[in-house]
Coordinates of C-alpha atoms in Angstrom, one line a residue:
X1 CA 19.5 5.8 -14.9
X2 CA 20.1 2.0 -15.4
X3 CA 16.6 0.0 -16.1
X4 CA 18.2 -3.8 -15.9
X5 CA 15.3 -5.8 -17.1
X6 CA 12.9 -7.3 -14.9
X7 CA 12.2 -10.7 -14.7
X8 CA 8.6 -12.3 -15.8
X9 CA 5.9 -11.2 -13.4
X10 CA 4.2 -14.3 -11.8
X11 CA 0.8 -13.9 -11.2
X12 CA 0.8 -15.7 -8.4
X13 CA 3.2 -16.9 -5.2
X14 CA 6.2 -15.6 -3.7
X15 CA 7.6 -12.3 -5.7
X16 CA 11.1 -12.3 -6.9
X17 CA 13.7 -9.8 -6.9
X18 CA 15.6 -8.5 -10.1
X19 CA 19.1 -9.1 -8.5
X20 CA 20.1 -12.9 -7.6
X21 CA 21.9 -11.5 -4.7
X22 CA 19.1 -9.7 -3.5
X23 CA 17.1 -12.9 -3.0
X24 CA 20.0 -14.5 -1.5
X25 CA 19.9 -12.1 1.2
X26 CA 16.3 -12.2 1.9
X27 CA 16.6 -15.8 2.4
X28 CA 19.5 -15.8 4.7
X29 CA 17.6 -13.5 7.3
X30 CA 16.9 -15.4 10.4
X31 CA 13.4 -16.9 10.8
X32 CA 12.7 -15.0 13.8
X33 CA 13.4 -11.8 12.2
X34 CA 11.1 -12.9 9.5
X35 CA 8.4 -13.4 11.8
X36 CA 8.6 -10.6 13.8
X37 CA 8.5 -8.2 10.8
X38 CA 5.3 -9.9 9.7
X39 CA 3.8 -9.0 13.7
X40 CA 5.6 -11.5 16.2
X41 CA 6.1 -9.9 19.4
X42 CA 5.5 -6.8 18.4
X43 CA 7.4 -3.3 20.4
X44 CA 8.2 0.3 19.8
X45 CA 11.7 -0.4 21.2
X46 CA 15.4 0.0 19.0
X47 CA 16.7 3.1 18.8
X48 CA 15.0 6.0 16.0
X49 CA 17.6 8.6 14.1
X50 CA 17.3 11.6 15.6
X51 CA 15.3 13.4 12.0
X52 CA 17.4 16.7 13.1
X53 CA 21.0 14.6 12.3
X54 CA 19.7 13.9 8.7
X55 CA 21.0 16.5 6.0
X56 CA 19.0 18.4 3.6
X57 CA 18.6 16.6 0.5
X58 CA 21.0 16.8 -1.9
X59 CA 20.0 18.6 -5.6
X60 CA 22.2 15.9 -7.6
X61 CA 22.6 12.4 -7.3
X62 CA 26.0 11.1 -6.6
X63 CA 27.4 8.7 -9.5
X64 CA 27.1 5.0 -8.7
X65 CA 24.3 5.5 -6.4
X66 CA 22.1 2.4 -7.1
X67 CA 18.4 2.1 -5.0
X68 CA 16.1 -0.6 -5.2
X69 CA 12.1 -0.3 -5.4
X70 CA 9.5 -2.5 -4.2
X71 CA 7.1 -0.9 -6.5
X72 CA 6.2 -3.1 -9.5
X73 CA 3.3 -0.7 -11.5
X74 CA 5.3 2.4 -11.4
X75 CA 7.9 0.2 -13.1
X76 CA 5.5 0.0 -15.8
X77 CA 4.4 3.4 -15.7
X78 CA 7.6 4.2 -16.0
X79 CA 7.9 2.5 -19.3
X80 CA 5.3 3.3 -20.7
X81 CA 5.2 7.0 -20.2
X82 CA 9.2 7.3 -21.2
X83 CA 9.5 9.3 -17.9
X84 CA 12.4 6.5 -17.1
X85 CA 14.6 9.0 -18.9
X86 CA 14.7 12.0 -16.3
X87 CA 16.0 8.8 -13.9
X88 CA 19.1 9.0 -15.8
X89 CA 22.5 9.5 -13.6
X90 CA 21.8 6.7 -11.4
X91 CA 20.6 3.0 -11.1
X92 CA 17.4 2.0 -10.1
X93 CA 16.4 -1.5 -9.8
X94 CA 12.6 -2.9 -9.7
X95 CA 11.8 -6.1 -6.6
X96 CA 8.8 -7.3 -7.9
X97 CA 7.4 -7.4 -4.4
X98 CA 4.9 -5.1 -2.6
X99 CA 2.2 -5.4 0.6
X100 CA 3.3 -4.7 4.3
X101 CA 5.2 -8.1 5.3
X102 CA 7.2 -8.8 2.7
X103 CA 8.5 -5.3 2.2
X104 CA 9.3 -4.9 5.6
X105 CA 11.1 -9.0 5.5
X106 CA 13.1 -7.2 2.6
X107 CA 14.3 -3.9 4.6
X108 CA 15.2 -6.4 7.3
X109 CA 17.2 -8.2 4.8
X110 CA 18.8 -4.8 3.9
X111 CA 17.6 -5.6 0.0
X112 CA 15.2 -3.1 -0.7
X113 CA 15.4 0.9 -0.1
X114 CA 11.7 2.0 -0.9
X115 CA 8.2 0.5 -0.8
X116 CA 4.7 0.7 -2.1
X117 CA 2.6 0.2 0.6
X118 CA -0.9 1.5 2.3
X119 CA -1.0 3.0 5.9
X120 CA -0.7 0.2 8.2
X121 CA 2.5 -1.5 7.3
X122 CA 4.9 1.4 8.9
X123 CA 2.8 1.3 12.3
X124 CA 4.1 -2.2 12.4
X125 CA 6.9 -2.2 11.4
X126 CA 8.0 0.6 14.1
X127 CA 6.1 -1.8 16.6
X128 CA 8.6 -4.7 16.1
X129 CA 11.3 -2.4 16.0
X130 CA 12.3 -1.1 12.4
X131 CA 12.7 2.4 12.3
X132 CA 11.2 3.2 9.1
X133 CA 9.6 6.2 7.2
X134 CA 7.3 7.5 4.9
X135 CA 8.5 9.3 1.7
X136 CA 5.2 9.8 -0.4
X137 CA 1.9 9.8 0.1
X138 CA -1.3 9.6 -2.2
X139 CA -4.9 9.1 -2.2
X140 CA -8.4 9.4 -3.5
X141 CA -9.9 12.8 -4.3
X142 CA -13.5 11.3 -3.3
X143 CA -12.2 8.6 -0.8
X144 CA -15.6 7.7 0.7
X145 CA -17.7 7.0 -2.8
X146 CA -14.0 5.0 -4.5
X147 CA -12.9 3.3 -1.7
X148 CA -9.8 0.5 -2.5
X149 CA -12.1 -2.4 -0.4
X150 CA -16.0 -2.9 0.2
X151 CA -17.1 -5.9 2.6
X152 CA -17.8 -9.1 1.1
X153 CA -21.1 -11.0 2.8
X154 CA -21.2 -14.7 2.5
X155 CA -24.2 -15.9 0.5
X156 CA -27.4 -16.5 2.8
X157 CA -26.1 -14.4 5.9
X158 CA -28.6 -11.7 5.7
X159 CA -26.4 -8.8 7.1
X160 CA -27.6 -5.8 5.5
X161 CA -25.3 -3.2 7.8
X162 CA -22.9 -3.1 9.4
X163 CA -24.5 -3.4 13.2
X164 CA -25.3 -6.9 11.5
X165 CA -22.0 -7.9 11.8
X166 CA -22.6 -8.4 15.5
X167 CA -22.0 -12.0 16.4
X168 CA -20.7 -12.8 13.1
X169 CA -17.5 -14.7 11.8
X170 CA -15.5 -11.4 10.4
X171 CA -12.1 -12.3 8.4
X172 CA -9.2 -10.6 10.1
X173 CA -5.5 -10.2 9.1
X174 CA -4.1 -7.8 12.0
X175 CA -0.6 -6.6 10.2
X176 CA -2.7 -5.2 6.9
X177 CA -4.5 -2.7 6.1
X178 CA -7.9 -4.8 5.7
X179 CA -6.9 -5.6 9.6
X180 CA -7.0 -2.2 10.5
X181 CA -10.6 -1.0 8.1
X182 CA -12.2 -4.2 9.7
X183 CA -11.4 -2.2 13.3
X184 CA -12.3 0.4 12.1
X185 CA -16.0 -0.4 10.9
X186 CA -16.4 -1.9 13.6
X187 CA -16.2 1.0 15.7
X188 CA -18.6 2.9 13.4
X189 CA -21.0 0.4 13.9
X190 CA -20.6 1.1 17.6
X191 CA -19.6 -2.6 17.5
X192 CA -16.4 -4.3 19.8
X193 CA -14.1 -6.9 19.1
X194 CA -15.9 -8.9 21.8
X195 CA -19.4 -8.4 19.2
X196 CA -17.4 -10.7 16.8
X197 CA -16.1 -13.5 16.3
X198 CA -12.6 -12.4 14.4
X199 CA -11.0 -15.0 12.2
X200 CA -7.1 -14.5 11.6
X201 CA -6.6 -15.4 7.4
X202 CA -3.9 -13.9 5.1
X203 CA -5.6 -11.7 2.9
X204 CA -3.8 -12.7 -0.4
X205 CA -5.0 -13.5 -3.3
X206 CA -8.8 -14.7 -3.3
X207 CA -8.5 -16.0 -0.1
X208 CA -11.3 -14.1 1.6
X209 CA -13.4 -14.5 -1.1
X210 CA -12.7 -18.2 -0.6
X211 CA -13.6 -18.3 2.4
X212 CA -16.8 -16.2 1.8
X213 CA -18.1 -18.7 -0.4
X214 CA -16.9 -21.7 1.7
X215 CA -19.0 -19.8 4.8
X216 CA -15.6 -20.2 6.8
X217 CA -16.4 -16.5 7.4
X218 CA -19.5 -14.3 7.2
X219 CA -18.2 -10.5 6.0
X220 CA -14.5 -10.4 5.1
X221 CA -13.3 -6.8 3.4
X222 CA -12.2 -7.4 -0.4
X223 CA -9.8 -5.1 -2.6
X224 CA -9.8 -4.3 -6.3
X225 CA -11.1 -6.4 -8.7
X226 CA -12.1 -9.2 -6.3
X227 CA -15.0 -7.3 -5.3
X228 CA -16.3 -7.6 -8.9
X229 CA -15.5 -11.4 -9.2
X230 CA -16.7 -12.2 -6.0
X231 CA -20.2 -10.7 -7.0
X232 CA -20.3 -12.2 -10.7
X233 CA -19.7 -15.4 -9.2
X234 CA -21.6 -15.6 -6.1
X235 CA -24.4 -12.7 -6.6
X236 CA -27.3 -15.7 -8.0
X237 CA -26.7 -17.5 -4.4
X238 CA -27.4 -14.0 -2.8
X239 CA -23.7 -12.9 -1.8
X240 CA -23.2 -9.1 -2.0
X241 CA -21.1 -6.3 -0.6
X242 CA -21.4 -3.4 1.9
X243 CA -20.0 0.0 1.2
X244 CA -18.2 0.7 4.6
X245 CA -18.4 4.2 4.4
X246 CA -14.8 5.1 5.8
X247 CA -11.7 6.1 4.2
X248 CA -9.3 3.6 3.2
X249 CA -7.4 5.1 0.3
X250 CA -3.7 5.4 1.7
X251 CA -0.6 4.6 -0.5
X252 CA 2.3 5.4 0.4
X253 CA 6.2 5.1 -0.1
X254 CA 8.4 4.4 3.1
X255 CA 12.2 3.6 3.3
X256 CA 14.3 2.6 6.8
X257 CA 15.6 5.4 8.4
X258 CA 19.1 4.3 8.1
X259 CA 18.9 4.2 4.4
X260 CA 17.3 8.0 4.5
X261 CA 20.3 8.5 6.6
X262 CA 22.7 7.9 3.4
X263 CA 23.3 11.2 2.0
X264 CA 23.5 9.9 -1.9
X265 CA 20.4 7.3 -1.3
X266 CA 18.0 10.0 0.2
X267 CA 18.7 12.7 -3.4
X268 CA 18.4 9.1 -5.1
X269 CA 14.9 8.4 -2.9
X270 CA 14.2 12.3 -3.7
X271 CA 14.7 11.9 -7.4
X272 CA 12.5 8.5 -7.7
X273 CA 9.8 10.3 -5.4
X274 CA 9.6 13.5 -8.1
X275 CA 9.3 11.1 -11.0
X276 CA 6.8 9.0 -9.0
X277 CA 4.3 12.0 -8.5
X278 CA 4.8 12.7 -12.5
X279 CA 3.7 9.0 -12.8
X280 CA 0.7 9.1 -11.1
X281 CA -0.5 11.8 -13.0
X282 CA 0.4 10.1 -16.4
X283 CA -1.7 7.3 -15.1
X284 CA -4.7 9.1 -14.6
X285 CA -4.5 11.5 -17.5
X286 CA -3.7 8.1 -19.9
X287 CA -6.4 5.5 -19.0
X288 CA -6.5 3.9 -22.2
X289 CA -3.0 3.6 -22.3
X290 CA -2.4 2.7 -18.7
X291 CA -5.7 -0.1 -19.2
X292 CA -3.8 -1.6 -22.6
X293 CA -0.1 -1.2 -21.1
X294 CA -0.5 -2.7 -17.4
X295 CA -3.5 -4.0 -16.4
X296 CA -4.3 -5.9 -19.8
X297 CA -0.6 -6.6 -20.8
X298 CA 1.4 -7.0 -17.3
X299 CA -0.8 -8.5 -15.2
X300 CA -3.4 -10.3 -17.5
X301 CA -6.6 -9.1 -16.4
X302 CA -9.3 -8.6 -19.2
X303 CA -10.1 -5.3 -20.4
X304 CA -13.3 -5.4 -18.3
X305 CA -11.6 -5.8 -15.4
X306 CA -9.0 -3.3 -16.1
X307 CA -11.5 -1.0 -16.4
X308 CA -13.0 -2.1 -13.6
X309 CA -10.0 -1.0 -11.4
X310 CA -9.4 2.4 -13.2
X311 CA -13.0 3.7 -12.9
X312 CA -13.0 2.4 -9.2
X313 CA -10.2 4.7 -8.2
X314 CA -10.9 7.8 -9.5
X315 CA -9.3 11.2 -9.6
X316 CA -5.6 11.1 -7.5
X317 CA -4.8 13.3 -5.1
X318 CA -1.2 14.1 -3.9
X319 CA -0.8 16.7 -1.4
X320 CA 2.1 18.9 -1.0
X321 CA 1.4 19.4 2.9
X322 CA 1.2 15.8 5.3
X323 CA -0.7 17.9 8.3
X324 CA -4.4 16.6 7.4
X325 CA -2.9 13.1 6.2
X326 CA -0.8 12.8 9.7
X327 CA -4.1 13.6 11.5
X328 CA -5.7 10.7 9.9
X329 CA -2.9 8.3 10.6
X330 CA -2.6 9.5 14.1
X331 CA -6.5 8.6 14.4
X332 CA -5.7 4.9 13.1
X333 CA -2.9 4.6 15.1
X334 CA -4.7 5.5 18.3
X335 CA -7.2 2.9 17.4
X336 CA -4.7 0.1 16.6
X337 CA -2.8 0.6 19.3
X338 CA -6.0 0.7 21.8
X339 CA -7.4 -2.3 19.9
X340 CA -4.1 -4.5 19.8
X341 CA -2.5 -3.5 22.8
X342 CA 0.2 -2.1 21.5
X343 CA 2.5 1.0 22.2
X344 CA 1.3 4.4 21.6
X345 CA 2.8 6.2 18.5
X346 CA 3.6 9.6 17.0
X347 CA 2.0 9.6 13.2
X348 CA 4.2 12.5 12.5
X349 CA 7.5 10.8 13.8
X350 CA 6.5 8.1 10.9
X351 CA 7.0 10.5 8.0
X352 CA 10.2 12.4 6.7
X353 CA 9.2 15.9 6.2
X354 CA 12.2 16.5 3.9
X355 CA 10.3 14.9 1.0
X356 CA 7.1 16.2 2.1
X357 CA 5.6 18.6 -0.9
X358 CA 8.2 16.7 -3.7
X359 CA 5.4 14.3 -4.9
X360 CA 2.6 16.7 -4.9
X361 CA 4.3 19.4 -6.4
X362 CA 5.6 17.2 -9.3
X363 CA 1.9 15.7 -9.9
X364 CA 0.8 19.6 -10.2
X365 CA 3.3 20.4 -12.3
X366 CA 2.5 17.3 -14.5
X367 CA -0.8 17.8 -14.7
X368 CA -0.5 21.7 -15.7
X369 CA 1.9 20.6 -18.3
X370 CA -0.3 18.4 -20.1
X371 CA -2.6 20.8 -20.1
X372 CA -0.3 23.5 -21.5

């Protein structure tokens, strides 16, 4: 395996790819293909490979096969676990991009082969017409009490539930996963669209907390360690947050079909997918290491908030059978598609069963092997 070396992270802004020519491409797509993989006119139309023509994955990696990753921690994991080694026989080069749109403006721009992404972004990008699938799939051994977002109230609102969202200003980003949890509690709390007044912002960056503060909105969901900043900051002028009670632990690898279609790619994509699991075990079974190493070093948060993040997540949990995790999807799809009017989807037809047990098997095997 070839590790060219990344360029520095920015903590902020637009991500940049490792390969110059990789941008270039991105760049050059149209506009309108840009904005109809970030929603735009959104169908199920463009024709899907048949998954029946696509050949059993290959158990070497052809030489000079080269893939490119929009999955920036694993990079690190990578590194600092030394598991980069058993990538060896091919190339695998690191986009330091990830989230729904920009991943699926890269596969448009035919410059990235894999993502790092939650649940929602493959829904959408099928609805605009990408046929795209998913390669991996992880999550939360106790979902409910570690969940990845809790819902930010603006200081002074008084909403103390969530049937107190009702007539309230609710931030909303429709193509993202915090799009789809806000639809999704309100349903629980027996709650419509119509109840609330739902306000379209990108959720990047502190931007819902922003707007929390500012009272541009009233609840607004927020991830990671915003949730902690938002209350150290805002708590003494009586903001808080609202466990949601709901699942919202997805992550998940997807690829374009056509590139799962490429013999040499897919035992590439089959190979990263192995190591990946392998990763994710080293992650949880090295805290200190993975605190020090990423989280402190990479992506300069303080220890405190490092810790933060590792203690909210939990134990991992990669299962080597998709049937209970389709179900779910199927379940969000149904409500996204009800919700936003758009086309009815097939979660299953969203995932490529040839890769189905490779993750979970390796993060079993990892695990019993530190253990050994």
């Amino acid at each position: 395996m070839s590790f060219p070396a990344p360029p520095p992270t920015p903590s902020r802004g637009l991500p940049a790819f490792t390969r110059r020519h990789a941008l270039g491409a991105l760049l050059a797509v149209p506009a309108a293909a840009l904005l109809s993989a970030c929603g735009g006119t959104a169908t199920a139309g463009g024709d899907r490979i048949n998954p029946a023509s696509l050949e059993p994955l290959a158990n070497t990696v052809p030489a000079g096969t080269t893939i490119t990753v929009g999955d920036p921690s694993i990079r690190v994991a990578l590194e600092l676990s030394g598991l980069a080694k058993e990538l060896d026989g091919f190339t695998v080069e690191f986009a330091n991009i990830s989230g729904g749109p920009q991943t699926t403006e890269a596969f448009r721009a035919n410059a990235l082969d894999v993502g790092s992404v939650a649940d929602i972004p493959p829904i959408h990008a099928t609805w605009t017409g990408l046929d795209v699938r998913i390669i991996a799939a992880g999550y939360r051994q106790d979902a409910v009490n570690h969940p990845i977002y809790e819902l930010g109230i603006a200081p002074g609102t008084g909403i103390s539930s969530l049937e107190d969202l009702r007539g309230r200003k609710v931030a909303y980003s429709p193509g993202q996963a915090q799009g789809a949890l806000v639809l999704r509690i309100l349903a629980k709390a027996g709650l419509t669209q119509d109840d609330v007044k739902l306000v379209e912002l990108p959720s990047t960056g502190d931007a819902y907390a922003t707007a929390l503060a500012g009272k541009q909105v009233d609840a607004a969901p927020l991830g990671g360690v915003q949730i902690k900043r938002y209350l150290t900051k805002y708590k003494a002028d009586d903001a808080t947050t609202l466990r949601h009670g709901l699942r919202d632990d997805p992550s998940l690898l997807y690829s374009p079909a056509k590139v799962l279609a490429d013999p040499a790619k897919a035992a590439a994509l089959a190979a990263y997918v192995k190591v990946w699991g392998k990763a994710q075990r080293w992650i949880e079974d090295h805290p200190a290491e993975w605190l020090e190493g990423y989280y402190v070093k990479d992506q300069g948060l303080s220890p405190d908030d490092g810790q933060y993040l590792i203690d909210a997540t939990g134990k991992r949990d990669l299962p080597t059978s998709w049937t209970e995790a389709i179900a779910r999807h199927q379940e969000t799809i149904d409500l996204l598609a009800r919700e936003q009017k758009k086309p009815q989807l097939k979660a299953a037809d969203l995932y490529d069963t040839r890769f189905e047990a490779i993750a979970g098997t390796a993060f079993a095997s990892a695990g019993k092997a530190g253990a050994a």
